[in-house]
Amino acid sequence: MSILDLNRADHLQSKAVPLHLTLSDDFKFALDLLPNLIWVSHTNSGYCNIALKQYIGADTQILRDVDWLKFVHPDDAEHLYQIWNDAQKNGQKFEKECRIKNKSGEYLWFLMLAEPKVIQSNQQNWMISCTNIHDRTIKMRETAEALRANTDMLDVSVDCIKIITPDGKLEHMNKSGCMALLGQERVKKFGIDWLTLLPPEVREQGAKAIKTAARGKNARFAGMSTHGDTVMYWDNILTPVHDEQGNTTSILCVSRDITRQRVAEAKLKISSEYDDLTGLMNRRAFKNKLKAAISQANREKTLIGMMFIDLDHFKNINDTLGHPAGDHLLKVLSKRLQKSLDCKCIVSRLGGDEFAIIVPGMTSEEELHQTTQKVLKQNIAPITYAGKVINSGMSIGCAIYPKDAQDVFGLMKCADTALNDLKEKGRGGYRMYDDEMFALAEKKMQQLDTARYIIQDNLIEPYYQPKVRLDNCQLIGFEALMRWHDTQQQLQYPASISEAFNDYELASKISEIMHQKIFSDMADWMSKGVQLVPISINASPVEFMRDNYAELLIQRLERHQIPAHLIEVEITEHILSERGVEFVIRALQKLKNYGLRISLDDFGTGHSSMTHLRDYPVDCLKIDYAFVNRMNEEKSINSIVEGIAKLGPILSLDVIAEGVETCQQLLSLQDVGCAYGQGFLFSQAICKSEAEQLMLKQVCAIKDWLPTDKQ
Ligand code: C2E
Ligand code: CA
Ligand code: CA
């Protein structure tokens, strides 16, 4: 920048200052007393006060503006020239900070104020007054430098950093902030309301955060910004900056771009809500949809239909044809369900071979019945895999909102209860929930809970019911039956936990405890020299599921050194007509080879064919209590009992009658040729010490408390 152009300044001054004006001596005297550097235009020249004269080291006080203005620093002079020129044209005062050289050649900072003044009547002069602001300016410059350095530092950050006043005005924003909020590198003018830069939907949260920060507390909120199609997400942290008195002077807001994280989260959400295999919603998403459907039904006063679907024997498809076949079946069915149902229906896969369907906005229950029919139809057209038809049956449990339950959990439970009820009673088709089912399901749950509790607290103990020869009541064996004492020391029976015998884990655990206790009782008796009779133990059908029943039992016998011929296993006749019979036969064969006896329990109530009896590794038939109980009243029943009693010897099987309660029954059994019996007439199941006593006696007494007519 050049120094003030003297010629141009000359020209300027001669034009701007009226030549005819003069200053009084009094006025000059007053000017000389002031510490400011003052210059007043005067005729065609100007008057400088003593302070100015001495500062620049002039010889005289009569100086033209150009004479002393050449002492202004070259960097400030150009601009000063321009505004001095403009001011005189438009008569407007101005202020300018500039450096003026003193007589030692040193530049100090002054605030120059130039204004037109009426000094004497009708005289208008220009007065330029310069106040020394050197110290203050230097400090400010240093501060500005520091601020600039900080600003540069802030610009390096990828986070958007803003300094906001407690009332929400933007004081400063770094480069990243400017780019994100304004799409430009710099803000032209600070002081704008920060909230106006945010998208309307997050302004309320922003305002709240500022309020919190202004009160001196940290605040945080999730924000977003949009530029064209690009949406960015921000995590905004507002930290108040306090002065020494603890007042919030400004708020530092750091906004971190969490867009990538959000996108990743959104992707994760999709994968966490949809099933990979079928593309249907999973259980989680299903629950959310059901919740939304309930709100909608409440608003619109409509009903919701709910279906739980289970594929019958799906495990078999996986086991026999492999998992790819199972997967194929699930995929095809999913597609068919989605295609065939009304678009308002929500189909989802809850896991494994379980599907669920929500039928929202129903006006009558009939709609659910119709949808169920549609669903069942999807299974009719053949589904093939590797040239094989792999269709499986379908069972559907249904519930209706709000009739059956009023919330997500309850409704799902009702549909599940209906499905379980259907599965237990034979599978296939659909079943609508009713409250009786629920009571039944509750009862089952209670039984399972009780079973868990008695297992955990080791309350189970074996009781022994004698088996006798019917002709002389001689003890021929015991059936071990499970008992436990409740908290009131009342003896409890298996009926109150019968559901546990259908649960693999619980039934196996109960058996393990029973075996361990029976075998240790037997070992104890043996050690005392008691003459032992064979003891039979009951096995539930589910215990054969893992195909290791025989191995486990043999291990336990060996551990307690119990001779195999002293143990008999009782299985119900039903087991031989159920799935997995091959496991049962393998186990029984193995046990029989080991030397154990096998009894077919509850005989006559199942469907085992007489001819097949030969093929099973069975030693004994136990005629069911129901026959014995009615044999005296019904001739046909008496004939059945007789038939079984005669069949035994033909097939080389022993026959024993269960549930003998009366002498009349005893006599009838003797009449039809039944050799052995068991029942309350002889004894209930008795505890270990009573059993020991009986083994010492070897003979059971017939109960004398029975009514005489029945003896
Ligand atoms: P179950 O195997 O048919 O056992 C015979 C049941 O008939 C026993 O009932 C016995 O107390 C009862 N009983 C015996 N004589 C008479 C009689 O003269 N009249 C009547 N009304 N009943 C008689 P309990 O002990 O209540 O057992 C019921 C069922 O629980 C058993 O039927 C058996 O299936 C099962 N069970 C019992 N203990 C065990 C066990 O340790 N393991 C397994 N898996 N099942 C067991
Ligand atoms: Ca039994
Ligand atoms: Ca029985």
PDB file of N, CA and C in Angstrom, residues 317 325 328-333 336 376-393:
ATOM      1  N   ILE A 317     -38.742 -84.240   8.697  1.00  0.00           N
ATOM      2  CA  ILE A 317     -38.279 -83.861   7.353  1.00  0.00           C
ATOM      3  C   ILE A 317     -36.799 -83.513   7.424  1.00  0.00           C
ATOM      4  N   ALA A 325     -33.841 -79.546   2.746  1.00  0.00           N
ATOM      5  CA  ALA A 325     -35.227 -79.867   2.395  1.00  0.00           C
ATOM      6  C   ALA A 325     -36.174 -79.116   3.328  1.00  0.00           C
ATOM      7  N   HIS A 328     -36.259 -75.506   2.390  1.00  0.00           N
ATOM      8  CA  HIS A 328     -37.032 -75.317   1.166  1.00  0.00           C
ATOM      9  C   HIS A 328     -38.527 -75.262   1.482  1.00  0.00           C
ATOM     10  N   LEU A 329     -38.961 -76.189   2.334  1.00  0.00           N
ATOM     11  CA  LEU A 329     -40.371 -76.240   2.722  1.00  0.00           C
ATOM     12  C   LEU A 329     -40.787 -74.919   3.390  1.00  0.00           C
ATOM     13  N   LEU A 330     -39.938 -74.432   4.287  1.00  0.00           N
ATOM     14  CA  LEU A 330     -40.262 -73.185   5.000  1.00  0.00           C
ATOM     15  C   LEU A 330     -40.358 -72.016   4.026  1.00  0.00           C
ATOM     16  N   LYS A 331     -39.423 -71.984   3.066  1.00  0.00           N
ATOM     17  CA  LYS A 331     -39.404 -70.863   2.109  1.00  0.00           C
ATOM     18  C   LYS A 331     -40.646 -70.879   1.221  1.00  0.00           C
ATOM     19  N   VAL A 332     -40.954 -72.063   0.699  1.00  0.00           N
ATOM     20  CA  VAL A 332     -42.108 -72.160  -0.208  1.00  0.00           C
ATOM     21  C   VAL A 332     -43.392 -71.798   0.533  1.00  0.00           C
ATOM     22  N   LEU A 333     -43.531 -72.335   1.749  1.00  0.00           N
ATOM     23  CA  LEU A 333     -44.747 -72.047   2.506  1.00  0.00           C
ATOM     24  C   LEU A 333     -44.869 -70.563   2.820  1.00  0.00           C
ATOM     25  N   ARG A 336     -46.066 -68.775  -0.214  1.00  0.00           N
ATOM     26  CA  ARG A 336     -47.480 -69.068  -0.483  1.00  0.00           C
ATOM     27  C   ARG A 336     -48.380 -68.307   0.482  1.00  0.00           C
ATOM     28  N   LEU A 376     -54.661 -73.178   5.558  1.00  0.00           N
ATOM     29  CA  LEU A 376     -54.577 -74.640   5.491  1.00  0.00           C
ATOM     30  C   LEU A 376     -54.475 -75.126   4.045  1.00  0.00           C
ATOM     31  N   LYS A 377     -55.122 -74.378   3.139  1.00  0.00           N
ATOM     32  CA  LYS A 377     -55.099 -74.755   1.718  1.00  0.00           C
ATOM     33  C   LYS A 377     -53.689 -74.677   1.126  1.00  0.00           C
ATOM     34  N   GLN A 378     -52.868 -73.798   1.678  1.00  0.00           N
ATOM     35  CA  GLN A 378     -51.525 -73.594   1.116  1.00  0.00           C
ATOM     36  C   GLN A 378     -50.661 -74.837   1.201  1.00  0.00           C
ATOM     37  N   ASN A 379     -51.118 -75.759   2.007  1.00  0.00           N
ATOM     38  CA  ASN A 379     -50.328 -76.965   2.216  1.00  0.00           C
ATOM     39  C   ASN A 379     -50.758 -78.108   1.306  1.00  0.00           C
ATOM     40  N   ILE A 380     -51.805 -77.836   0.522  1.00  0.00           N
ATOM     41  CA  ILE A 380     -52.352 -78.935  -0.289  1.00  0.00           C
ATOM     42  C   ILE A 380     -51.500 -79.185  -1.535  1.00  0.00           C
ATOM     43  N   ALA A 381     -51.187 -78.113  -2.278  1.00  0.00           N
ATOM     44  CA  ALA A 381     -50.377 -78.291  -3.492  1.00  0.00           C
ATOM     45  C   ALA A 381     -49.027 -78.875  -3.093  1.00  0.00           C
ATOM     46  N   PRO A 382     -48.541 -79.881  -3.812  1.00  0.00           N
ATOM     47  CA  PRO A 382     -47.307 -80.544  -3.379  1.00  0.00           C
ATOM     48  C   PRO A 382     -46.092 -79.624  -3.386  1.00  0.00           C
ATOM     49  N   ILE A 383     -45.248 -79.798  -2.403  1.00  0.00           N
ATOM     50  CA  ILE A 383     -43.965 -79.097  -2.360  1.00  0.00           C
ATOM     51  C   ILE A 383     -42.917 -80.196  -2.526  1.00  0.00           C
ATOM     52  N   THR A 384     -42.064 -80.032  -3.523  1.00  0.00           N
ATOM     53  CA  THR A 384     -41.087 -81.106  -3.756  1.00  0.00           C
ATOM     54  C   THR A 384     -39.675 -80.594  -3.553  1.00  0.00           C
ATOM     55  N   TYR A 385     -38.829 -81.488  -3.149  1.00  0.00           N
ATOM     56  CA  TYR A 385     -37.412 -81.161  -3.021  1.00  0.00           C
ATOM     57  C   TYR A 385     -36.623 -82.393  -3.459  1.00  0.00           C
ATOM     58  N   ALA A 386     -35.700 -82.186  -4.382  1.00  0.00           N
ATOM     59  CA  ALA A 386     -34.890 -83.283  -4.939  1.00  0.00           C
ATOM     60  C   ALA A 386     -35.784 -84.444  -5.368  1.00  0.00           C
ATOM     61  N   GLY A 387     -36.888 -84.078  -6.021  1.00  0.00           N
ATOM     62  CA  GLY A 387     -37.758 -85.115  -6.580  1.00  0.00           C
ATOM     63  C   GLY A 387     -38.680 -85.771  -5.562  1.00  0.00           C
ATOM     64  N   LYS A 388     -38.635 -85.304  -4.315  1.00  0.00           N
ATOM     65  CA  LYS A 388     -39.499 -85.927  -3.297  1.00  0.00           C
ATOM     66  C   LYS A 388     -40.526 -84.927  -2.790  1.00  0.00           C
ATOM     67  N   VAL A 389     -41.723 -85.415  -2.534  1.00  0.00           N
ATOM     68  CA  VAL A 389     -42.759 -84.539  -1.979  1.00  0.00           C
ATOM     69  C   VAL A 389     -42.475 -84.385  -0.481  1.00  0.00           C
ATOM     70  N   ILE A 390     -42.424 -83.118  -0.047  1.00  0.00           N
ATOM     71  CA  ILE A 390     -42.051 -82.911   1.367  1.00  0.00           C
ATOM     72  C   ILE A 390     -43.112 -82.159   2.172  1.00  0.00           C
ATOM     73  N   ASN A 391     -44.345 -82.148   1.676  1.00  0.00           N
ATOM     74  CA  ASN A 391     -45.399 -81.445   2.436  1.00  0.00           C
ATOM     75  C   ASN A 391     -45.503 -82.014   3.843  1.00  0.00           C
ATOM     76  N   SER A 392     -45.789 -81.095   4.786  1.00  0.00           N
ATOM     77  CA  SER A 392     -46.033 -81.598   6.140  1.00  0.00           C
ATOM     78  C   SER A 392     -47.375 -81.034   6.590  1.00  0.00           C
ATOM     79  N   GLY A 393     -47.980 -81.687   7.550  1.00  0.00           N
ATOM     80  CA  GLY A 393     -49.268 -81.195   8.028  1.00  0.00           C
ATOM     81  C   GLY A 393     -49.101 -79.880   8.771  1.00  0.00           C
TER      82      GLY A 393
END
